[in-house]
Short mmCIF file of C-alpha atoms in Angstrom, two decimals:
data_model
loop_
_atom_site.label_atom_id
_atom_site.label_comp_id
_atom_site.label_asym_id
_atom_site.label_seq_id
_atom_site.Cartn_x
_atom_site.Cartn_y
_atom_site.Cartn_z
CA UNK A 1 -39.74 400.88 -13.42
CA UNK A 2 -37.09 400.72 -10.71
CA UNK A 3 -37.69 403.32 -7.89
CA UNK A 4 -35.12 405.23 -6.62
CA UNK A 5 -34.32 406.17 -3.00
CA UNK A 6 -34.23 403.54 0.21
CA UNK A 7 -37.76 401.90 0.77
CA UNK A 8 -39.13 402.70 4.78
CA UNK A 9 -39.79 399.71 6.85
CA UNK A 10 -42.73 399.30 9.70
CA UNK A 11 -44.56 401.95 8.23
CA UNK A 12 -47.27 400.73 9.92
CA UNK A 13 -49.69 400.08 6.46
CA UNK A 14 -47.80 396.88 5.34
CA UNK A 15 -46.18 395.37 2.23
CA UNK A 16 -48.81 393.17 0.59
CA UNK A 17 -50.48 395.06 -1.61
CA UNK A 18 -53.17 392.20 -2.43
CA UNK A 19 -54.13 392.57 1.10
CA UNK A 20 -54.92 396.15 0.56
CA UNK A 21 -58.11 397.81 -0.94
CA UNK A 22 -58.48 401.46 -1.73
CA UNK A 23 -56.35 404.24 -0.41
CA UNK A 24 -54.40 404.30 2.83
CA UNK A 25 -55.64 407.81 3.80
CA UNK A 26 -58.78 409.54 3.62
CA UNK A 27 -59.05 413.00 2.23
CA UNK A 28 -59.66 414.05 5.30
CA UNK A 29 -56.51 412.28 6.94
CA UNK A 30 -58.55 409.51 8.49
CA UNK A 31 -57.40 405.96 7.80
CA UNK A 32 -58.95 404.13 5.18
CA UNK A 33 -59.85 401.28 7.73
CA UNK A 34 -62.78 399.31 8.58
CA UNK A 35 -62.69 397.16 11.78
CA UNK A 36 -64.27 393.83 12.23
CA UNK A 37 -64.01 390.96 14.24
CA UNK A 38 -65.40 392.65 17.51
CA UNK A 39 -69.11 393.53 18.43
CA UNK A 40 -69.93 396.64 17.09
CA UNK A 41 -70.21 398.36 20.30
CA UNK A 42 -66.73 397.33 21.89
CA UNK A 43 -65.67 399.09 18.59
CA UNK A 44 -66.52 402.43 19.58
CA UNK A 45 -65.18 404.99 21.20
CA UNK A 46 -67.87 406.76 21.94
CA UNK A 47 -65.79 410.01 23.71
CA UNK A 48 -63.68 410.22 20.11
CA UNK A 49 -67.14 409.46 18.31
CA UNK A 50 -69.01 412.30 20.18
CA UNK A 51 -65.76 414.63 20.23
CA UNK A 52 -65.17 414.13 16.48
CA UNK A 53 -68.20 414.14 14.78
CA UNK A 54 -69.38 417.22 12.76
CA UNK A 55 -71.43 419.96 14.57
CA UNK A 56 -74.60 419.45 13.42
CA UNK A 57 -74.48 415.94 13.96
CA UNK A 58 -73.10 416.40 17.25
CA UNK A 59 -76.22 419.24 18.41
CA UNK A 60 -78.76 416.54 16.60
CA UNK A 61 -78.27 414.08 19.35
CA UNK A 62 -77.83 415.90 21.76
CA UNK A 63 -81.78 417.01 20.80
CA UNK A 64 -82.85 413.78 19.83
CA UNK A 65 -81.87 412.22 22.91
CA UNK A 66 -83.44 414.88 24.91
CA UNK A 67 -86.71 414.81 22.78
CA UNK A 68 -86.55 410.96 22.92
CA UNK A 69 -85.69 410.77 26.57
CA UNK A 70 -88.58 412.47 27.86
CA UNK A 71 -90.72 410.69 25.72
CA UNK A 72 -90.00 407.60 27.09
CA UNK A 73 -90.12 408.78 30.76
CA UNK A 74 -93.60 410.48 29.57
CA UNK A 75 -94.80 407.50 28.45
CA UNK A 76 -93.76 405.85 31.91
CA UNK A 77 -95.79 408.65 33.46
CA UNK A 78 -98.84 408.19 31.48
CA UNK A 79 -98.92 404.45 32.19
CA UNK A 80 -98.77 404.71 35.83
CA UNK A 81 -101.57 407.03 35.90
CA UNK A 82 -102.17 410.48 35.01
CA UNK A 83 -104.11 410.68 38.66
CA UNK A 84 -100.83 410.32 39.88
CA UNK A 85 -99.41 413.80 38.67
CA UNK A 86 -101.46 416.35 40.86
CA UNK A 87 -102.10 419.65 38.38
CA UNK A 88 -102.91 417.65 35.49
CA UNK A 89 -106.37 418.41 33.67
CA UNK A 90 -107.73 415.06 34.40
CA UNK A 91 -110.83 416.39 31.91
CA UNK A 92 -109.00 417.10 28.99
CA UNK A 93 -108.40 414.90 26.13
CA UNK A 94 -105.93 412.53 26.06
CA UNK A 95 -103.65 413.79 23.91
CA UNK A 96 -103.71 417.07 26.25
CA UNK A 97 -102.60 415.09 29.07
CA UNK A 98 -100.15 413.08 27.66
CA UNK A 99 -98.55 416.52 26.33
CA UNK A 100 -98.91 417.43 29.87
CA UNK A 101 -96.85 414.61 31.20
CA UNK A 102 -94.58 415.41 28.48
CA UNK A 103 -93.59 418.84 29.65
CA UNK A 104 -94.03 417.92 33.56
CA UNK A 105 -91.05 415.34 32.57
CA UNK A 106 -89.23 418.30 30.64
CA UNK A 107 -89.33 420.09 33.51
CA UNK A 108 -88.01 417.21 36.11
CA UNK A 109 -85.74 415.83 33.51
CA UNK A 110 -83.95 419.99 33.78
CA UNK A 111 -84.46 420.20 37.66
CA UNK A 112 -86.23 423.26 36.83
CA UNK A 113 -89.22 422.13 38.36
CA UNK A 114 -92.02 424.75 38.02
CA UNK A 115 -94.61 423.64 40.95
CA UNK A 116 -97.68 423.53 38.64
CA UNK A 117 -97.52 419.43 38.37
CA UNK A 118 -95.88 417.22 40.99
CA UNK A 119 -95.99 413.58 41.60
CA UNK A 120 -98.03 412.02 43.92
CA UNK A 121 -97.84 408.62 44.96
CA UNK A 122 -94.72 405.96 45.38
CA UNK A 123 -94.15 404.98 41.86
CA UNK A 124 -94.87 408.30 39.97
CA UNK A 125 -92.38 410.08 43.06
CA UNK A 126 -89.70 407.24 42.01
CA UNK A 127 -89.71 408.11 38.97
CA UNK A 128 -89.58 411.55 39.08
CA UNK A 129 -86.50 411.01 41.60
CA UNK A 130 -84.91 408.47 38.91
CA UNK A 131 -85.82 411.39 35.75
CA UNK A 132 -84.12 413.71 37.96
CA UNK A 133 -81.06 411.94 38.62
CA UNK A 134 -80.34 411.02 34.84
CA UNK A 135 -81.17 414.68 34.09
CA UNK A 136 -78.36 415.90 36.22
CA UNK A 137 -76.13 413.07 35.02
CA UNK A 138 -76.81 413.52 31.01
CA UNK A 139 -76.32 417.40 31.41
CA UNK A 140 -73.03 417.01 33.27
CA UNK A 141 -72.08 414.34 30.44
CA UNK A 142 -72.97 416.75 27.75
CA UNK A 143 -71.22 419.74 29.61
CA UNK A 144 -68.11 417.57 29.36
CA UNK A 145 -68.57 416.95 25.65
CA UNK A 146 -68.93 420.61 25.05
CA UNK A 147 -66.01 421.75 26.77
CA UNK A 148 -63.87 418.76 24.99
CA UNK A 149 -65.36 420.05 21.71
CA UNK A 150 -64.18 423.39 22.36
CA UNK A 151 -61.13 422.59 24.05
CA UNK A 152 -59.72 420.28 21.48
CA UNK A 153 -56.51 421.50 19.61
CA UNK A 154 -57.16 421.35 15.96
CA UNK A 155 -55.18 422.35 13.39
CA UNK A 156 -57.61 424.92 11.34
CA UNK A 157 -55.80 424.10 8.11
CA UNK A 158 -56.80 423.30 4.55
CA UNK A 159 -54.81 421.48 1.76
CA UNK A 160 -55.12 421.80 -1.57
CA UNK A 161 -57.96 419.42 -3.27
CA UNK A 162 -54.58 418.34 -6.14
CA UNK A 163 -51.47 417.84 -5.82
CA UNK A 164 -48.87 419.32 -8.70
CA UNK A 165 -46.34 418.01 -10.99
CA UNK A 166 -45.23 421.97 -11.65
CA UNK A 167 -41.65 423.63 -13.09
CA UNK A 168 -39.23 423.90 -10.38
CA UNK A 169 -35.29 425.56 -11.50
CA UNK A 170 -34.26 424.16 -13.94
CA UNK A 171 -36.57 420.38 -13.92
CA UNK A 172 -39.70 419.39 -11.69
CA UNK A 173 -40.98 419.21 -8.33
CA UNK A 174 -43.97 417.71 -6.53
CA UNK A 175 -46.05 420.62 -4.50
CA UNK A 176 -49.01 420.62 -2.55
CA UNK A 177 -49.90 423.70 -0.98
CA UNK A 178 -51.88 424.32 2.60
CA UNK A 179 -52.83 427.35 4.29
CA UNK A 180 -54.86 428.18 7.76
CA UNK A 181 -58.62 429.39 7.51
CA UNK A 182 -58.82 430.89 10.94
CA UNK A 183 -57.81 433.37 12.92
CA UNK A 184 -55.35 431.13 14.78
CA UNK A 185 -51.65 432.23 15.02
CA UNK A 186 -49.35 429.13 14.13
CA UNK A 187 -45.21 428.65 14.51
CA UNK A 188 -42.82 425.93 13.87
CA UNK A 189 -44.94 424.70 11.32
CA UNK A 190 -43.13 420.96 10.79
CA UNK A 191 -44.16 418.65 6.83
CA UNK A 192 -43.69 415.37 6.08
CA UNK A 193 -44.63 413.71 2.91
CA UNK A 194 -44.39 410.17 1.99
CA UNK A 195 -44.75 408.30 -0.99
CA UNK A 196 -46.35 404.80 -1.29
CA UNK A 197 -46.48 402.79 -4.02
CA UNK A 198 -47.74 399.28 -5.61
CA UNK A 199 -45.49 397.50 -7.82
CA UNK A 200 -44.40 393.87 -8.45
CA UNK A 201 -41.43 392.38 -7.09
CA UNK A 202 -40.47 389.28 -7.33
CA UNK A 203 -43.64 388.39 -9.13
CA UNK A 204 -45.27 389.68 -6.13
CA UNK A 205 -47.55 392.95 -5.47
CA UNK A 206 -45.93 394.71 -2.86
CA UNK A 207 -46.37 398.39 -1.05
CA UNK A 208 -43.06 399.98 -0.93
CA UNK A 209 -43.07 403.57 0.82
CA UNK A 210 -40.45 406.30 0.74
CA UNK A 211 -39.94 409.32 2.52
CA UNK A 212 -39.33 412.54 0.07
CA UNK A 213 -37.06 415.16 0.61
CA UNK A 214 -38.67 418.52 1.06
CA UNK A 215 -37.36 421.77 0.21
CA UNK A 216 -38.68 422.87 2.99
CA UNK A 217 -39.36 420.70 5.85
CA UNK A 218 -39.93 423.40 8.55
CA UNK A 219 -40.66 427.21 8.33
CA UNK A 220 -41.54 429.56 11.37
CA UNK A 221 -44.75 431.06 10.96
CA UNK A 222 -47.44 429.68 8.96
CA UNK A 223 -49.73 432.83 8.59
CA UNK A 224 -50.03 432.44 4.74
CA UNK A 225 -49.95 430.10 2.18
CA UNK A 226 -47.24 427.39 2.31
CA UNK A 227 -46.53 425.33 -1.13
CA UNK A 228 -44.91 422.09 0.16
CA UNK A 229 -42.25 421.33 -2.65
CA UNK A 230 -40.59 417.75 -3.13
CA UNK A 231 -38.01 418.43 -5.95
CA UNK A 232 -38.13 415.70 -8.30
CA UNK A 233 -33.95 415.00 -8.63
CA UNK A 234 -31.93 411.72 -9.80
CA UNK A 235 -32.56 410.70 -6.21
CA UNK A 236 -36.24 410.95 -6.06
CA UNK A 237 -38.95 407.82 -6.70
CA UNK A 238 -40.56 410.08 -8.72
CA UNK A 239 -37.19 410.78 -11.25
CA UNK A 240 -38.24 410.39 -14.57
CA UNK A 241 -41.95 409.61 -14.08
CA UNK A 242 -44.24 410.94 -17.08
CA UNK A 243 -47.38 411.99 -17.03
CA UNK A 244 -48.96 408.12 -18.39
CA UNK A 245 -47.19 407.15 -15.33
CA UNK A 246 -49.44 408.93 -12.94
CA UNK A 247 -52.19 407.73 -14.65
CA UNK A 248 -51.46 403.44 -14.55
CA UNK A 249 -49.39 403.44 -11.45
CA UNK A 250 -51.54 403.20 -8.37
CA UNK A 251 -49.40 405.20 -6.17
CA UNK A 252 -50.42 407.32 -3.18
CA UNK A 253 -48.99 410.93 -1.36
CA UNK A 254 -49.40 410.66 2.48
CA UNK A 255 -48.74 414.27 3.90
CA UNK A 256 -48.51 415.32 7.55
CA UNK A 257 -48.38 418.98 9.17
CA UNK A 258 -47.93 420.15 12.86
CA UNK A 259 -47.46 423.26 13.69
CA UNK A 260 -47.49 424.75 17.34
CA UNK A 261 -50.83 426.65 18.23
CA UNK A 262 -50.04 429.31 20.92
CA UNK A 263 -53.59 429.89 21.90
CA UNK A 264 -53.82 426.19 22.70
CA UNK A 265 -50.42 425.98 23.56
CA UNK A 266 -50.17 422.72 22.30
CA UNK A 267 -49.21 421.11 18.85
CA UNK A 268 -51.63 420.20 16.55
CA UNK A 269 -51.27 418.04 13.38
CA UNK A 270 -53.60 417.45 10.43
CA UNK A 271 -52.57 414.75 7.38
CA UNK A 272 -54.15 414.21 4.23
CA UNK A 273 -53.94 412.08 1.27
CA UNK A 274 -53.42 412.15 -2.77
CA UNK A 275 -53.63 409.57 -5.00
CA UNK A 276 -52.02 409.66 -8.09
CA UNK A 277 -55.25 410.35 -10.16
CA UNK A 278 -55.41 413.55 -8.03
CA UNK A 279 -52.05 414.56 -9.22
CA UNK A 280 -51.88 417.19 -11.91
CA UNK A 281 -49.30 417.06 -14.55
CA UNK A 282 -48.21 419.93 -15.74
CA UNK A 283 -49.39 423.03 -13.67
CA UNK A 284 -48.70 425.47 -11.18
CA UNK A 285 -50.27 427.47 -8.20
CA UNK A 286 -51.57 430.70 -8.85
CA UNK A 287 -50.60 433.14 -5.99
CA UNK A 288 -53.22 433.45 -3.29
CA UNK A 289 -52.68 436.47 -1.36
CA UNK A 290 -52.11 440.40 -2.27
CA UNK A 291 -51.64 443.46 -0.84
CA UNK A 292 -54.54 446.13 0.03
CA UNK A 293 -55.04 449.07 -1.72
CA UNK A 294 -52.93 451.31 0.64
CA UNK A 295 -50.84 448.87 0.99
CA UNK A 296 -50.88 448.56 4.42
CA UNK A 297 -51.90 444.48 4.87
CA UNK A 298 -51.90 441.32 3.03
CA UNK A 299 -54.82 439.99 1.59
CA UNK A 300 -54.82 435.80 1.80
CA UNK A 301 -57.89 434.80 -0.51
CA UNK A 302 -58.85 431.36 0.77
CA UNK A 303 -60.84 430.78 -2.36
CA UNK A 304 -57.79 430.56 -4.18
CA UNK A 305 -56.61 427.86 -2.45
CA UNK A 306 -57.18 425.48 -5.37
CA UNK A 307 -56.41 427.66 -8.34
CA UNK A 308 -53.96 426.86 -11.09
CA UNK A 309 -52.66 427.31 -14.44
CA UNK A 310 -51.90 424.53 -16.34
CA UNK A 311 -48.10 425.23 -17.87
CA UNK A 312 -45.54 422.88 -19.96
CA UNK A 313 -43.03 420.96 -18.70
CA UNK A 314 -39.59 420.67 -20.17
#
């Protein structure tokens, strides 16, 4: 099938298509990218690691590393002699001291230093000096990764899990639809969609990628719902595609938001991803927001964000 429109160059995702696996976007508008060639840890970022990982996984380390970290330096103390931490039961069992030592490094580790146990002795005081310094250090490194955390401009929006071939006037359009999930106030809310696709050319497999007119390409305040709508006409890639189409072309929707967040004062984008498989044929949005009873607000019911209605299509 010939595709209409004018193909984009230096897209950035290139044109062989053999050289390719899987989508180019994550779902959750990450690229679909592994990276070799390097040692692992010249790989990492580990600011944008620490910054981007989930919250749980993010407070996990942070108390494995603190549970692990005075381990090690309890262990330290316990080898160079419990003798050598005046306070310490030197009659209980061993187990009791070494949960001593434990908590004695706890307590250096946080500067907060109690007074029942100190060290006593050059190597036990050296390494209460060291613990102390790499307590101060590690707090004012995880300070620093909290306030990044929390300072980060992110785009608190959500996209639809499909993307729908639905009735549009008189013929079709492509719509995805995306709303915000937080109490942040958005404006100049900015899409872009683009299409790529696989197909042969020249006896070759080849990515081609188009940019698709929107309807809408900008609106002003994004406080509800907002169904991005490509309209499928003559000039579109997607003019005259049929539902079997969708299903045995690999083809993939690459969509991008900003919007300007006035709290952060900043712009934030998100992007996601649809592959053709998670295109529906044939459907529409139901409407996701109401008015109260006494009509005196709007209702937006995020749960709705994924409902539809599956509908014929001339």
């Amino acid at each position: 099938m010939k595709l209409k429109g004018e193909a984009q160059q230096n897209t950035g995702f290139g044109t062989n298509a053999n050289n390719y696996g899987g989508r180019f976007i994550n779902k959750d508008g990450t690229a679909n990218v592994v990276k070799s060639g390097m040692f692992f840890w010249s790989r990492i970022s580990w600011y944008h690691t620490m910054i981007d990982m989930p919250r749980w996984r993010f407070l996990s380390i942070l108390l494995l590393f603190y549970i692990g970290i005075n381990l090690v330096f309890a262990l330290l103390y316990y080898a160079i002699g419990i003798e050598h931490l005046n306070g310490i039961d030197v009659a209980g069992s061993d187990w009791g001291k070494f949960g001593q030592a434990y908590f004695f490094s706890a307590q250096t580790f946080t500067t907060v230093g109690y007074g029942h146990i100190s060290p006593v002795g050059f190597l036990s005081s050296l390494l209460a000096a060291a613990e102390a310094l790499i307590g101060l250090l590690s707090f004012a490194i995880a300070t620093g990764l909290f306030f990044g955390r929390f300072s980060k401009p992110t785009a608190f929006l959500k996209f639809s899990h499909n993307a729908l071939i639905a009735p549009y006037r008189d013929g079709t359009a492509l719509m995805i639809r995306v709303t915000p999930f937080k109490n942040t106030n958005l404006t100049d809310a900015q899409a872009k969609m683009t299409l790529g696709i696989s197909i042969h050319e020249n006896g070759v497999l080849t990515n081609k990628f188009f940019a698709l007119d929107l309807e809408l390409e900008k609106i002003n305040v994004l406080t509800l719902s907002w169904t991005i709508v490509h309209p499928i006409t003559e000039s579109s890639p997607l003019f005259q595609y049929v539902k079997e189409d969708f299903q045995e072309i690999n083809g993939e929707l690459i969509v991008m938001v900003t919007a300007f967040d006035d709290m952060f004062s900043n712009t934030v984008a998100i992007r996601t991803s649809y592959t053709f498989d998670e295109v529906i044929y044939g459907a529409k949005f139901e409407p996701m927001y109401t008015r109260n009873e006494d009509n005196s607000k709007t209702i937006l019911h995020l749960d709705l964000l994924n409902a539809v209605k599956h509908v014929s299509l001339k």
